[in-house]
XYZ file of C-alpha atoms in Angstrom:
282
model
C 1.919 -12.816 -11.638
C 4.530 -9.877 -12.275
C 7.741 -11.739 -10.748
C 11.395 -10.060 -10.471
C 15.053 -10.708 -9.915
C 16.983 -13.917 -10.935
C 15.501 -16.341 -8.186
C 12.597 -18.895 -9.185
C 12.838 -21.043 -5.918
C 11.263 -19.251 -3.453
C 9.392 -21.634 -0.224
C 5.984 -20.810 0.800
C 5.481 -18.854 3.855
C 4.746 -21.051 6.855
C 1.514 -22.430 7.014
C -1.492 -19.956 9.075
C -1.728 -18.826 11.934
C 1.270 -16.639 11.302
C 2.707 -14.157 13.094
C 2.672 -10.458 11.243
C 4.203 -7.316 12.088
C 1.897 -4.569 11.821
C 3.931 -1.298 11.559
C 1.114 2.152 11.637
C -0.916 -0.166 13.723
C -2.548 3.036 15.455
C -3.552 4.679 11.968
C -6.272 4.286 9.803
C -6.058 0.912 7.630
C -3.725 -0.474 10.665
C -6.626 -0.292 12.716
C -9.024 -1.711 10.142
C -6.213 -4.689 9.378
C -5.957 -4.949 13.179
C -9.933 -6.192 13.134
C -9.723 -8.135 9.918
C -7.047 -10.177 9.328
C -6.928 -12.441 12.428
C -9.908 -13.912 11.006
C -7.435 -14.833 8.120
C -5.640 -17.175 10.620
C -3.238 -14.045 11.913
C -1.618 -13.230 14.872
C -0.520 -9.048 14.930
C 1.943 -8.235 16.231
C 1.369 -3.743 16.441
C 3.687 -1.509 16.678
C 3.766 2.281 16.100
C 5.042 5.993 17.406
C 2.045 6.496 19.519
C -0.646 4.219 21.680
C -2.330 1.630 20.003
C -6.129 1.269 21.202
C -7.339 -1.989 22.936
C -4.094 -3.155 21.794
C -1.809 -2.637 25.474
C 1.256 -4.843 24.557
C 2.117 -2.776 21.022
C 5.423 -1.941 20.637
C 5.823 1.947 20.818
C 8.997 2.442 18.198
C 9.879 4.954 16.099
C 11.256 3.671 12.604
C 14.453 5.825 13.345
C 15.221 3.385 16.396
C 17.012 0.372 14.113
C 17.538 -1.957 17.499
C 13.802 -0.938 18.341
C 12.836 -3.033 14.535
C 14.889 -5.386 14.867
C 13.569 -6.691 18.019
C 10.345 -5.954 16.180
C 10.634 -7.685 13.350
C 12.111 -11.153 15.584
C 9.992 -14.056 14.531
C 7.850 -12.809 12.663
C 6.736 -14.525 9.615
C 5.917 -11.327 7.138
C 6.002 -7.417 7.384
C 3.348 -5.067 7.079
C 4.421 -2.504 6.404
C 1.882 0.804 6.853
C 3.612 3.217 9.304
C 5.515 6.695 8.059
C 3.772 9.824 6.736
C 0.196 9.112 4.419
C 0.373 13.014 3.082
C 1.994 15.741 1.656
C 4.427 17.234 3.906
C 7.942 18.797 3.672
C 10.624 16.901 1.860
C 12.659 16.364 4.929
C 9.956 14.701 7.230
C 9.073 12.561 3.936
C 12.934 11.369 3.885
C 13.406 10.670 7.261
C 9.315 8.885 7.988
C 9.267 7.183 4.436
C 12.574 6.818 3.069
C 15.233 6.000 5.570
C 12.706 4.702 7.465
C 11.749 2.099 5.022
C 15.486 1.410 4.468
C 16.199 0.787 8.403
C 12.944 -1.692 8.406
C 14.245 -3.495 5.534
C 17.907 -3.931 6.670
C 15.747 -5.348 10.061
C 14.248 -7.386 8.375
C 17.138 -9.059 6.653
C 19.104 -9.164 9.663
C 16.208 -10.865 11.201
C 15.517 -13.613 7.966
C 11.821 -12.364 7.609
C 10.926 -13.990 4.397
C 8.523 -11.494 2.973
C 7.454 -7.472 3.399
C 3.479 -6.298 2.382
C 4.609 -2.743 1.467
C 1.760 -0.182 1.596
C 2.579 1.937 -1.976
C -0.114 4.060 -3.078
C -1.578 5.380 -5.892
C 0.470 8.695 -5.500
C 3.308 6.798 -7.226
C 1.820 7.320 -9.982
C -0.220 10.199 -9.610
C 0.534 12.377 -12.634
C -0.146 9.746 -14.866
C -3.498 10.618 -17.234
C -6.579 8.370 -15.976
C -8.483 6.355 -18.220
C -11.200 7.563 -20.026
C -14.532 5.553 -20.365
C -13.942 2.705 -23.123
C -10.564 2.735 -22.382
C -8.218 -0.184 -20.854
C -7.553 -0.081 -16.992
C -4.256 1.122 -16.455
C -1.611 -2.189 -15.646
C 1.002 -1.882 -12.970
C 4.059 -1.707 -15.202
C 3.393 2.460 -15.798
C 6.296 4.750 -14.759
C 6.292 5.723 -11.773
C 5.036 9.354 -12.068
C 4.746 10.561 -8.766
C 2.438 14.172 -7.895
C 3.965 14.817 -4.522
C 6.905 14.055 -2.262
C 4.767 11.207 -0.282
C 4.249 9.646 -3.762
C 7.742 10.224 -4.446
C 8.462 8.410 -1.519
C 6.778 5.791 -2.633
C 8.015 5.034 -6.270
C 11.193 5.303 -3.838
C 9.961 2.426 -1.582
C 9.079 0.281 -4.843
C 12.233 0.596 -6.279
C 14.154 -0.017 -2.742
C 11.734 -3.384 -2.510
C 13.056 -4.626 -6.029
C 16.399 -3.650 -4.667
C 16.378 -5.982 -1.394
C 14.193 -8.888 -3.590
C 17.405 -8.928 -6.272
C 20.412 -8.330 -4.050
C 19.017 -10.089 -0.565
C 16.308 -12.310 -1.277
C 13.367 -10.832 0.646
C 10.128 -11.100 -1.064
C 7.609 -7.618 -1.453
C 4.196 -7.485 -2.592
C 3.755 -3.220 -2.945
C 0.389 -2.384 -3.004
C -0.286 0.586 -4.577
C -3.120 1.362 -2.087
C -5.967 3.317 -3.704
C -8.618 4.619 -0.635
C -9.206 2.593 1.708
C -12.053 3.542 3.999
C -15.872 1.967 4.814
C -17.572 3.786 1.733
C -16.209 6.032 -0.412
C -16.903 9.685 -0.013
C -16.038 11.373 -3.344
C -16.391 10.745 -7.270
C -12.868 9.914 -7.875
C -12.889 7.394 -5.128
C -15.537 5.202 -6.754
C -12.663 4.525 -8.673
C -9.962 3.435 -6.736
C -12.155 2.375 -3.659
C -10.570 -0.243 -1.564
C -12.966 -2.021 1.056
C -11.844 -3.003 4.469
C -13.085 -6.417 3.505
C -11.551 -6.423 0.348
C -8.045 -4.874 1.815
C -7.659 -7.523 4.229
C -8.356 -10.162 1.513
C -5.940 -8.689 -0.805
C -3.449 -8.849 2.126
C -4.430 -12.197 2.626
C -3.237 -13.021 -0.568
C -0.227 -10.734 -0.517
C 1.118 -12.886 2.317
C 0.089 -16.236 1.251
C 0.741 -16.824 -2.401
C 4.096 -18.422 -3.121
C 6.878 -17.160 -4.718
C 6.130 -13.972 -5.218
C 9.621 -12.170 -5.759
C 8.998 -8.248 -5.784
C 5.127 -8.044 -7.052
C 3.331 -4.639 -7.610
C -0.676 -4.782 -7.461
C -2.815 -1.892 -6.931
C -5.420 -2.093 -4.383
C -8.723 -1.889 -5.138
C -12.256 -3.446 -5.095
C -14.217 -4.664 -8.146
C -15.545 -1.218 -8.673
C -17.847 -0.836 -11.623
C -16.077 2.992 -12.759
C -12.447 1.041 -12.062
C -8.784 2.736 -13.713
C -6.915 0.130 -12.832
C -5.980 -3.512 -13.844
C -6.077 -5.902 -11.107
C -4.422 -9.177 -12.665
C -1.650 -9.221 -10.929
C -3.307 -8.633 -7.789
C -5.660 -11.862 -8.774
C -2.565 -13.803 -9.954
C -1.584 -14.228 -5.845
C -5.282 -15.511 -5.403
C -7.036 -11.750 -4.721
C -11.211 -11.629 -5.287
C -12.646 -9.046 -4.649
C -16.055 -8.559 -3.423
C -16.959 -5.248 -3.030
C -18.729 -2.372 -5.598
C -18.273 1.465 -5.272
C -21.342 2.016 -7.196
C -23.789 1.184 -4.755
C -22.601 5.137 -3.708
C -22.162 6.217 -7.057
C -25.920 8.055 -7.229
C -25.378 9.576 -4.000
C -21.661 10.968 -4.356
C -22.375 12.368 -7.730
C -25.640 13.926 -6.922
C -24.076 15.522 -4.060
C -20.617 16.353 -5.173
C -21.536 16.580 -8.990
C -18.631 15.157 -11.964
C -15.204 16.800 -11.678
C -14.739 20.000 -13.842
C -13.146 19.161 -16.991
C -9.609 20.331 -17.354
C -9.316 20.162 -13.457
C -6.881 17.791 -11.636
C -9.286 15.755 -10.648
C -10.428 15.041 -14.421
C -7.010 14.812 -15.880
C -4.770 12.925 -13.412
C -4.850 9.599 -11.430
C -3.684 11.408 -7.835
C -6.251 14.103 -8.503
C -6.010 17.016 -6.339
C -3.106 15.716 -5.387
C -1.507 17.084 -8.379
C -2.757 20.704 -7.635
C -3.618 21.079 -4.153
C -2.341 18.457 -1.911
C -3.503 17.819 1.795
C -0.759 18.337 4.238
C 0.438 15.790 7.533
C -0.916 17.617 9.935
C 2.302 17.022 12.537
């Protein structure tokens, strides 16, 4: 387990059910997390900008409103933190969703004594960085940050502002450097970094339950046969996966044939992100 700061005596988090603030409940994992994890002994507790379906008692809150998260974040026994902008947009909206944002939930959740934040990363932090070739190691955690937009700017940002608030405050952060999390995966470079719903809310699981986990990066993936990344530190908190991208790998390829060498896609970990990113539509 990759541990920070100068504290080794950190308690466990209470014993399940606990109680879990789901920020982004309305988006795409926070929906799939919504379903999952209360089978993990959970209680969610959703909140986000818009509606949250079947879910009538979220709290609608923008992160701008800091008395809005701190009533949010009031008993709760651990953050999870998904909400803010999941794209490329312009460096502005990126500051206020994903940087100050972060910083006001944070400073909530210190105020409030949370013991411990899940903080949704991504694989965008680290986007420019060459993948692996076949034969060659996964890639470990410890790479610098080498973000390909200003969402994965944003998030070497929110990495660094974890470590901050683990060394100077106390409160624990597992960042998961999120790879693609969706039912199957629907494109070549995604049977690489392929994150199952299943598999998600078991790494969460084990995010939120190991002890003493001082600032911890993992990335987030399945056990994909064509995987770039090392998962040991994601195993360290108790993480097994279960789930295979290659049971699509025929299929994608066959329809969507191997990325042209030289492109993004070939060269780089974020992909077309480097090159051609897709925009937040709001």
């Amino acid at each position: 387990m990759r541990e920070y700061g100068l504290r080794t005596e950190i308690p466990p988090l209470n014993p399940a059910p606990r109680t879990v603030l789901l920020t982004g409940a309305a988006g795409g994992v926070g929906t799939l997390m919504r379903e999952l994890l209360p089978a993990h002994g959970y209680t969610i507790r959703s909140l986000d900008m818009v509606p949250v379906p079947g879910a009538p008692d979220a709290i609608l809150a923008d992160l701008a409103d800091r008395a809005a998260l701190r009533e949010a974040v009031r008993g709760v026994d651990a953050v999870i933190h998904l909400a803010g902008i999941s794209l490329e947009a312009d460096f502005d909206k990126i500051v206020a969703a994903n940087i100050v944002g972060l910083q006001h939930l944070y400073e909530a959740v210190r105020e409030e004594g949370v013991p411990r934040v899940l903080f949704a990363s991504s694989n965008h932090a680290v986007g420019f960085t060459p993948r692996p070739r076949p034969g060659e190691p996964p890639l470990p955690t410890d790479i610098p940050h080498r973000p390909d937009t200003h969402y994965g700017l944003s998030k070497a940002f929110g990495e660094d502002l974890a470590q901050f608030y683990w060394d100077k405050h106390g409160v624990e952060t597992v960042s998961v450097r999120i790879g693609s999390c969706f039912p199957e995966p629907t494109s070549v470079r995604m049977l690489s970094l392929w994150l199952s719903p299943g598999d998600c809310a078991r790494l969460f699981h084990a995010a939120l339950s190991a002890p003493g986990v001082g600032h911890t990066v993992v990335y987030g993936a399945s056990a994909n046969t064509r995987e770039w990344w090392d998962l040991s530190s994601a195993r360290a908190l108790g993480y097994e996966p279960k789930d295979d991208s290659e049971a699509w790998a025929e299929k994608i390829v066959s329809e969507h044939g191997l990325p042209a060498p030289g492109s993004a896609d070939d060269r780089y970990l974020g992909g077309h992100f480097c090159e051609n990113p897709p925009r937040w539509p709001y």
